XYZ file of C-alpha atoms in Angstrom:
361
model
C 0.000 0.000 0.000
C 1.291 3.436 -0.879
C 2.134 6.091 1.698
C -0.033 9.035 2.641
C 1.077 12.031 0.617
C 1.187 15.783 1.079
C -1.443 17.411 -1.125
C -0.867 20.963 -2.356
C -3.481 22.968 -4.192
C -2.363 24.334 -7.557
C -1.620 28.042 -7.324
C -2.030 30.517 -10.179
C 1.167 31.683 -11.799
C 2.359 35.056 -10.447
C 1.666 38.046 -12.656
C 4.491 40.423 -13.558
C 4.668 43.659 -15.489
C 4.724 43.124 -19.260
C 7.978 43.518 -21.136
C 10.309 42.020 -18.530
C 13.177 39.961 -19.894
C 13.004 36.187 -19.398
C 15.963 36.239 -17.006
C 14.263 38.835 -14.812
C 10.979 36.932 -14.768
C 12.841 33.751 -13.803
C 14.511 35.495 -10.879
C 11.185 36.901 -9.679
C 9.460 33.525 -9.937
C 12.216 31.889 -7.914
C 12.167 34.457 -5.131
C 8.550 35.554 -4.782
C 7.677 32.877 -2.202
C 10.875 33.135 -0.135
C 10.915 34.996 3.185
C 13.236 37.931 3.785
C 16.244 36.541 5.583
C 16.235 37.460 9.271
C 12.429 37.147 9.540
C 10.937 35.802 12.782
C 8.205 33.354 11.785
C 5.555 32.923 14.458
C 3.548 29.702 14.492
C 0.255 29.009 16.249
C -1.592 25.774 17.034
C -5.379 25.916 16.837
C -6.802 24.814 20.162
C -10.242 23.840 21.422
C -13.423 23.316 19.410
C -14.067 26.906 18.361
C -12.142 26.690 15.077
C -12.767 23.947 12.584
C -14.291 22.912 9.285
C -17.934 22.185 8.586
C -18.148 19.009 6.519
C -21.023 16.972 5.107
C -22.014 13.713 6.797
C -22.284 11.177 3.961
C -25.782 9.854 3.290
C -27.529 12.101 5.806
C -27.788 15.515 4.217
C -26.445 16.920 7.466
C -23.168 18.596 8.403
C -20.864 18.477 11.383
C -17.965 20.542 12.652
C -14.506 18.970 12.724
C -12.138 20.921 15.012
C -8.620 21.858 13.953
C -7.132 21.283 17.403
C -4.448 18.645 17.866
C -3.331 16.699 20.903
C -0.182 17.793 22.668
C 1.650 14.714 21.349
C 0.925 15.816 17.776
C 1.916 19.410 18.496
C 5.170 18.259 20.084
C 6.218 16.465 16.892
C 5.722 19.693 14.931
C 7.609 21.709 17.561
C 10.528 19.273 17.353
C 10.592 19.579 13.564
C 10.588 23.372 13.660
C 13.542 23.050 16.039
C 15.333 20.658 13.688
C 15.138 23.125 10.797
C 16.225 25.900 13.191
C 19.270 23.923 14.357
C 20.675 24.040 10.839
C 21.644 27.607 11.713
C 19.368 29.239 9.147
C 18.720 32.962 9.270
C 15.022 32.528 10.129
C 13.688 32.151 13.666
C 10.610 30.087 14.600
C 8.651 31.235 17.652
C 5.433 29.709 18.980
C 2.697 32.181 19.951
C -0.663 31.787 21.656
C -2.463 34.468 19.649
C -3.235 33.523 16.069
C -3.340 37.186 15.009
C 0.429 37.284 15.657
C 1.183 34.170 13.608
C 2.276 33.925 9.992
C 1.970 30.126 10.214
C -1.234 28.663 11.689
C -1.269 24.910 12.191
C -4.312 22.638 12.315
C -4.774 18.884 12.777
C -7.992 18.082 10.939
C -8.253 14.335 10.252
C -9.300 13.466 6.737
C -8.195 16.781 5.246
C -4.761 15.512 4.271
C -1.409 17.011 5.169
C -0.429 20.190 3.371
C 1.117 23.615 3.770
C 0.964 26.885 1.954
C 4.334 27.501 0.259
C 6.534 30.253 1.706
C 5.211 33.804 1.736
C 1.915 32.713 0.187
C 0.963 32.232 3.854
C 0.591 36.006 4.144
C -2.356 35.882 1.745
C -4.314 33.453 3.962
C -6.935 34.940 6.296
C -6.064 35.122 9.999
C -8.889 32.716 10.861
C -7.649 30.066 8.420
C -4.940 27.415 8.502
C -1.715 27.739 6.552
C -0.722 24.152 7.429
C -2.644 20.999 8.295
C -1.757 17.517 9.461
C -4.399 14.942 8.634
C -2.965 11.812 10.282
C -1.049 10.640 13.343
C 2.425 12.188 13.368
C 3.546 9.931 16.214
C 3.199 6.795 14.053
C 6.458 5.255 12.759
C 7.919 7.259 9.891
C 5.328 10.037 10.039
C 7.653 12.589 11.640
C 8.905 13.101 8.082
C 5.509 14.599 7.237
C 6.099 17.481 9.645
C 9.618 18.110 8.313
C 8.196 18.067 4.770
C 5.389 20.557 5.466
C 7.753 22.943 7.242
C 9.964 22.710 4.159
C 6.994 23.976 2.136
C 6.530 26.796 4.658
C 10.161 27.781 3.990
C 9.424 28.007 0.263
C 10.478 24.544 -0.932
C 8.614 22.595 -3.611
C 8.178 18.879 -4.319
C 11.503 17.342 -5.293
C 10.032 14.469 -7.330
C 8.486 17.089 -9.656
C 11.853 18.632 -10.499
C 12.574 18.687 -14.252
C 16.160 17.780 -13.347
C 15.021 14.378 -12.072
C 14.371 12.952 -15.522
C 11.625 10.730 -14.097
C 9.510 8.960 -16.713
C 6.293 7.893 -15.003
C 3.848 5.179 -15.885
C 1.093 7.783 -15.788
C -1.907 5.463 -15.616
C -0.284 3.342 -12.915
C 0.293 6.514 -10.870
C -3.314 7.650 -11.307
C -4.585 4.210 -10.270
C -2.299 4.010 -7.236
C -3.255 7.434 -5.908
C -6.977 6.916 -6.559
C -7.017 4.117 -3.977
C -6.426 4.085 -0.221
C -5.184 5.880 1.752
C -5.148 9.001 -0.493
C -8.237 8.684 -2.741
C -6.990 11.431 -5.043
C -8.648 12.699 -8.190
C -6.684 12.674 -11.439
C -6.285 16.461 -11.202
C -4.807 16.263 -7.700
C -2.431 13.492 -8.750
C -1.289 15.478 -11.758
C -0.675 18.654 -9.716
C 1.261 16.886 -6.950
C 3.125 14.147 -8.826
C 3.096 14.120 -12.613
C 3.347 17.825 -13.392
C 6.909 18.940 -14.038
C 7.843 22.162 -12.268
C 9.435 24.981 -14.194
C 13.179 25.313 -13.681
C 12.604 28.590 -11.828
C 10.397 26.825 -9.249
C 12.667 24.005 -8.104
C 14.755 23.709 -4.936
C 18.090 23.234 -6.668
C 19.835 22.730 -9.971
C 20.398 19.010 -9.349
C 17.736 16.436 -8.428
C 18.061 15.046 -4.903
C 16.342 11.643 -4.518
C 17.134 11.762 -0.765
C 15.307 15.048 -0.143
C 12.676 15.378 2.569
C 10.627 17.158 -0.112
C 10.253 14.001 -2.213
C 7.557 11.351 -1.830
C 8.302 7.652 -1.332
C 6.951 5.638 -4.269
C 6.281 1.886 -4.413
C 7.464 -0.331 -7.287
C 5.758 -0.116 -10.659
C 5.226 3.654 -10.970
C 8.591 4.839 -12.348
C 9.819 3.620 -15.729
C 13.046 5.629 -15.831
C 15.633 6.025 -14.312
C 15.898 2.257 -14.287
C 17.257 2.028 -10.733
C 13.947 3.399 -9.369
C 11.620 0.935 -11.115
C 11.620 -1.014 -7.855
C 10.553 2.054 -5.893
C 11.912 5.383 -4.694
C 12.406 5.515 -0.926
C 13.901 8.725 0.502
C 14.923 8.199 4.143
C 12.502 10.765 5.603
C 15.228 12.987 7.049
C 16.801 16.283 5.996
C 19.313 15.562 3.245
C 22.555 17.421 2.585
C 20.886 19.215 -0.333
C 17.908 20.229 1.848
C 20.347 21.813 4.295
C 22.242 23.475 1.449
C 19.024 24.986 0.082
C 17.992 26.347 3.482
C 21.401 27.876 4.172
C 21.677 29.311 0.666
C 18.386 31.208 0.983
C 18.594 31.908 4.714
C 22.246 32.262 5.757
C 22.923 33.047 9.434
C 23.768 36.675 10.082
C 27.473 37.387 9.703
C 28.369 33.749 9.052
C 30.549 32.788 6.078
C 29.251 30.322 3.571
C 30.433 26.740 3.863
C 33.430 26.423 1.514
C 31.842 23.595 -0.483
C 28.631 25.518 -1.174
C 28.318 26.927 -4.683
C 25.636 29.450 -5.652
C 24.888 27.576 -8.844
C 25.412 24.071 -10.168
C 23.505 22.835 -13.208
C 22.423 19.300 -13.920
C 24.173 17.663 -16.885
C 22.920 19.256 -20.078
C 22.726 17.998 -23.618
C 23.280 21.089 -25.706
C 23.446 20.574 -29.441
C 25.729 22.813 -31.509
C 24.072 26.207 -31.722
C 21.976 25.705 -28.555
C 21.874 28.397 -25.880
C 20.941 28.147 -22.186
C 20.540 30.859 -19.542
C 20.962 30.324 -15.785
C 20.315 32.661 -12.869
C 23.048 32.982 -10.224
C 22.427 34.526 -6.791
C 25.767 34.980 -4.990
C 25.788 34.220 -1.246
C 28.515 36.814 -0.660
C 30.226 39.658 -2.510
C 33.477 38.537 -4.123
C 35.024 37.449 -7.387
C 33.637 34.156 -8.674
C 34.733 31.675 -11.271
C 32.034 30.639 -13.730
C 32.882 27.493 -15.629
C 31.434 25.332 -18.374
C 32.728 21.777 -18.396
C 32.455 19.008 -20.917
C 32.314 21.056 -24.113
C 34.631 23.149 -26.245
C 34.013 26.096 -28.593
C 31.716 27.574 -25.974
C 30.797 31.202 -25.350
C 30.138 32.070 -21.689
C 28.656 35.476 -20.861
C 27.902 36.818 -17.376
C 25.595 39.806 -17.094
C 23.309 41.578 -14.648
C 19.906 42.958 -15.539
C 19.206 46.506 -14.403
C 16.049 48.366 -15.408
C 15.284 45.656 -17.905
C 18.599 46.024 -19.722
C 21.620 43.674 -19.538
C 24.827 45.005 -18.019
C 27.534 42.728 -19.382
C 30.291 41.868 -16.926
C 32.463 39.422 -18.815
C 32.537 36.993 -21.717
C 34.774 34.140 -22.792
C 34.977 32.405 -26.156
C 36.881 29.159 -25.661
C 38.218 28.143 -29.036
C 40.532 25.474 -27.702
C 40.099 21.771 -27.208
C 40.314 21.523 -23.433
C 36.607 20.781 -23.154
C 35.815 23.677 -20.791
C 35.671 27.447 -20.525
C 35.885 29.632 -17.405
C 35.484 33.321 -16.715
C 36.017 35.470 -13.620
C 33.410 37.990 -12.524
C 32.870 40.093 -9.398
C 29.325 39.408 -8.157
C 27.533 41.323 -5.404
C 25.415 39.653 -2.739
C 21.732 40.547 -3.063
C 21.864 40.965 -6.831
C 20.892 38.425 -9.464
C 23.050 37.591 -12.433
C 22.615 35.557 -15.585
C 25.127 33.107 -17.023
C 24.508 32.618 -20.738
C 26.062 29.616 -22.431
C 26.136 29.044 -26.182
C 27.637 25.841 -27.539
C 29.204 25.787 -30.981
C 30.814 22.350 -30.961
C 30.231 19.538 -28.448
C 32.827 16.922 -27.631
C 32.045 13.307 -26.872
C 28.449 12.766 -25.750
C 27.539 16.418 -25.910
C 26.894 16.558 -22.155
C 28.059 19.668 -20.360
C 27.515 21.331 -16.983
C 27.720 24.869 -15.633
C 29.096 25.800 -12.189
C 29.754 28.998 -10.292
C 32.013 28.995 -7.208
């Protein structure tokens, strides 16, 4: 039997002023749900029977109120998971409050309503009397602590990892629809598509490389994934915060005054297959102000351009045309923390398989 899954509602795409360059739109899409670093996020647990949902009683024509309150044991699991994210040293602070009007994050425990969270700053658009997060099953059951870590990840601005376009997952679509239509999820085809089969845009994902160990991925039983071949027998993330989850959190929310971990790079692309003449653009957000090396590896005869968009116009910083046969090209550029830059790669002649990758460090 499949696991219980987080169910997010599909949100409309954000609207931006017409005429913005693609690079600028991509940067805005990536950042519009992220909190300002240094924010204190207050969370509140609904308590008592006053707040809840009115649901229909099947076969009776009547309704009943289902409270959003959760037992202390359930609340304690969520508290522990907020603390676990906090202990990473991120630049956000989580504080529990007893007044929901003070809380950006309002947590309910309605059984049967699934487990879900509003993503990042979208919580600010939810009414003060409504939930921004719900847990629909027992968090104290074996393995279910991962649900709380997962939903808090959404509250930080993270998306579903199994929907990353970098994953290269080829689903058996009808098998997925059939699996999720049965117990314990009972999902419609639309809900399954939104939460599993739909590929996210590159500007929406948590990182430039797929992380099958991420807390933001679902576990899947055998028979749903056709490719990659090693996951035909199932995909089973461990249910803990992975190294890439921690990297994402620290990249967006670095602790005040702390240097970046030396191994952390502000951008790392998945392997690409650029044909001669193809062009690809990538957004880079430097974690600190300094001179960076931007490199393209695995291809020769490559043009690499680094530029910054200001007032809708590109401000070119550097360019490199590698006409040699070393199979890579690098440039040096001084990048400023808090600004967004674009690395543009154009391939004229690929070597070997044609695979290449872009890094900034």
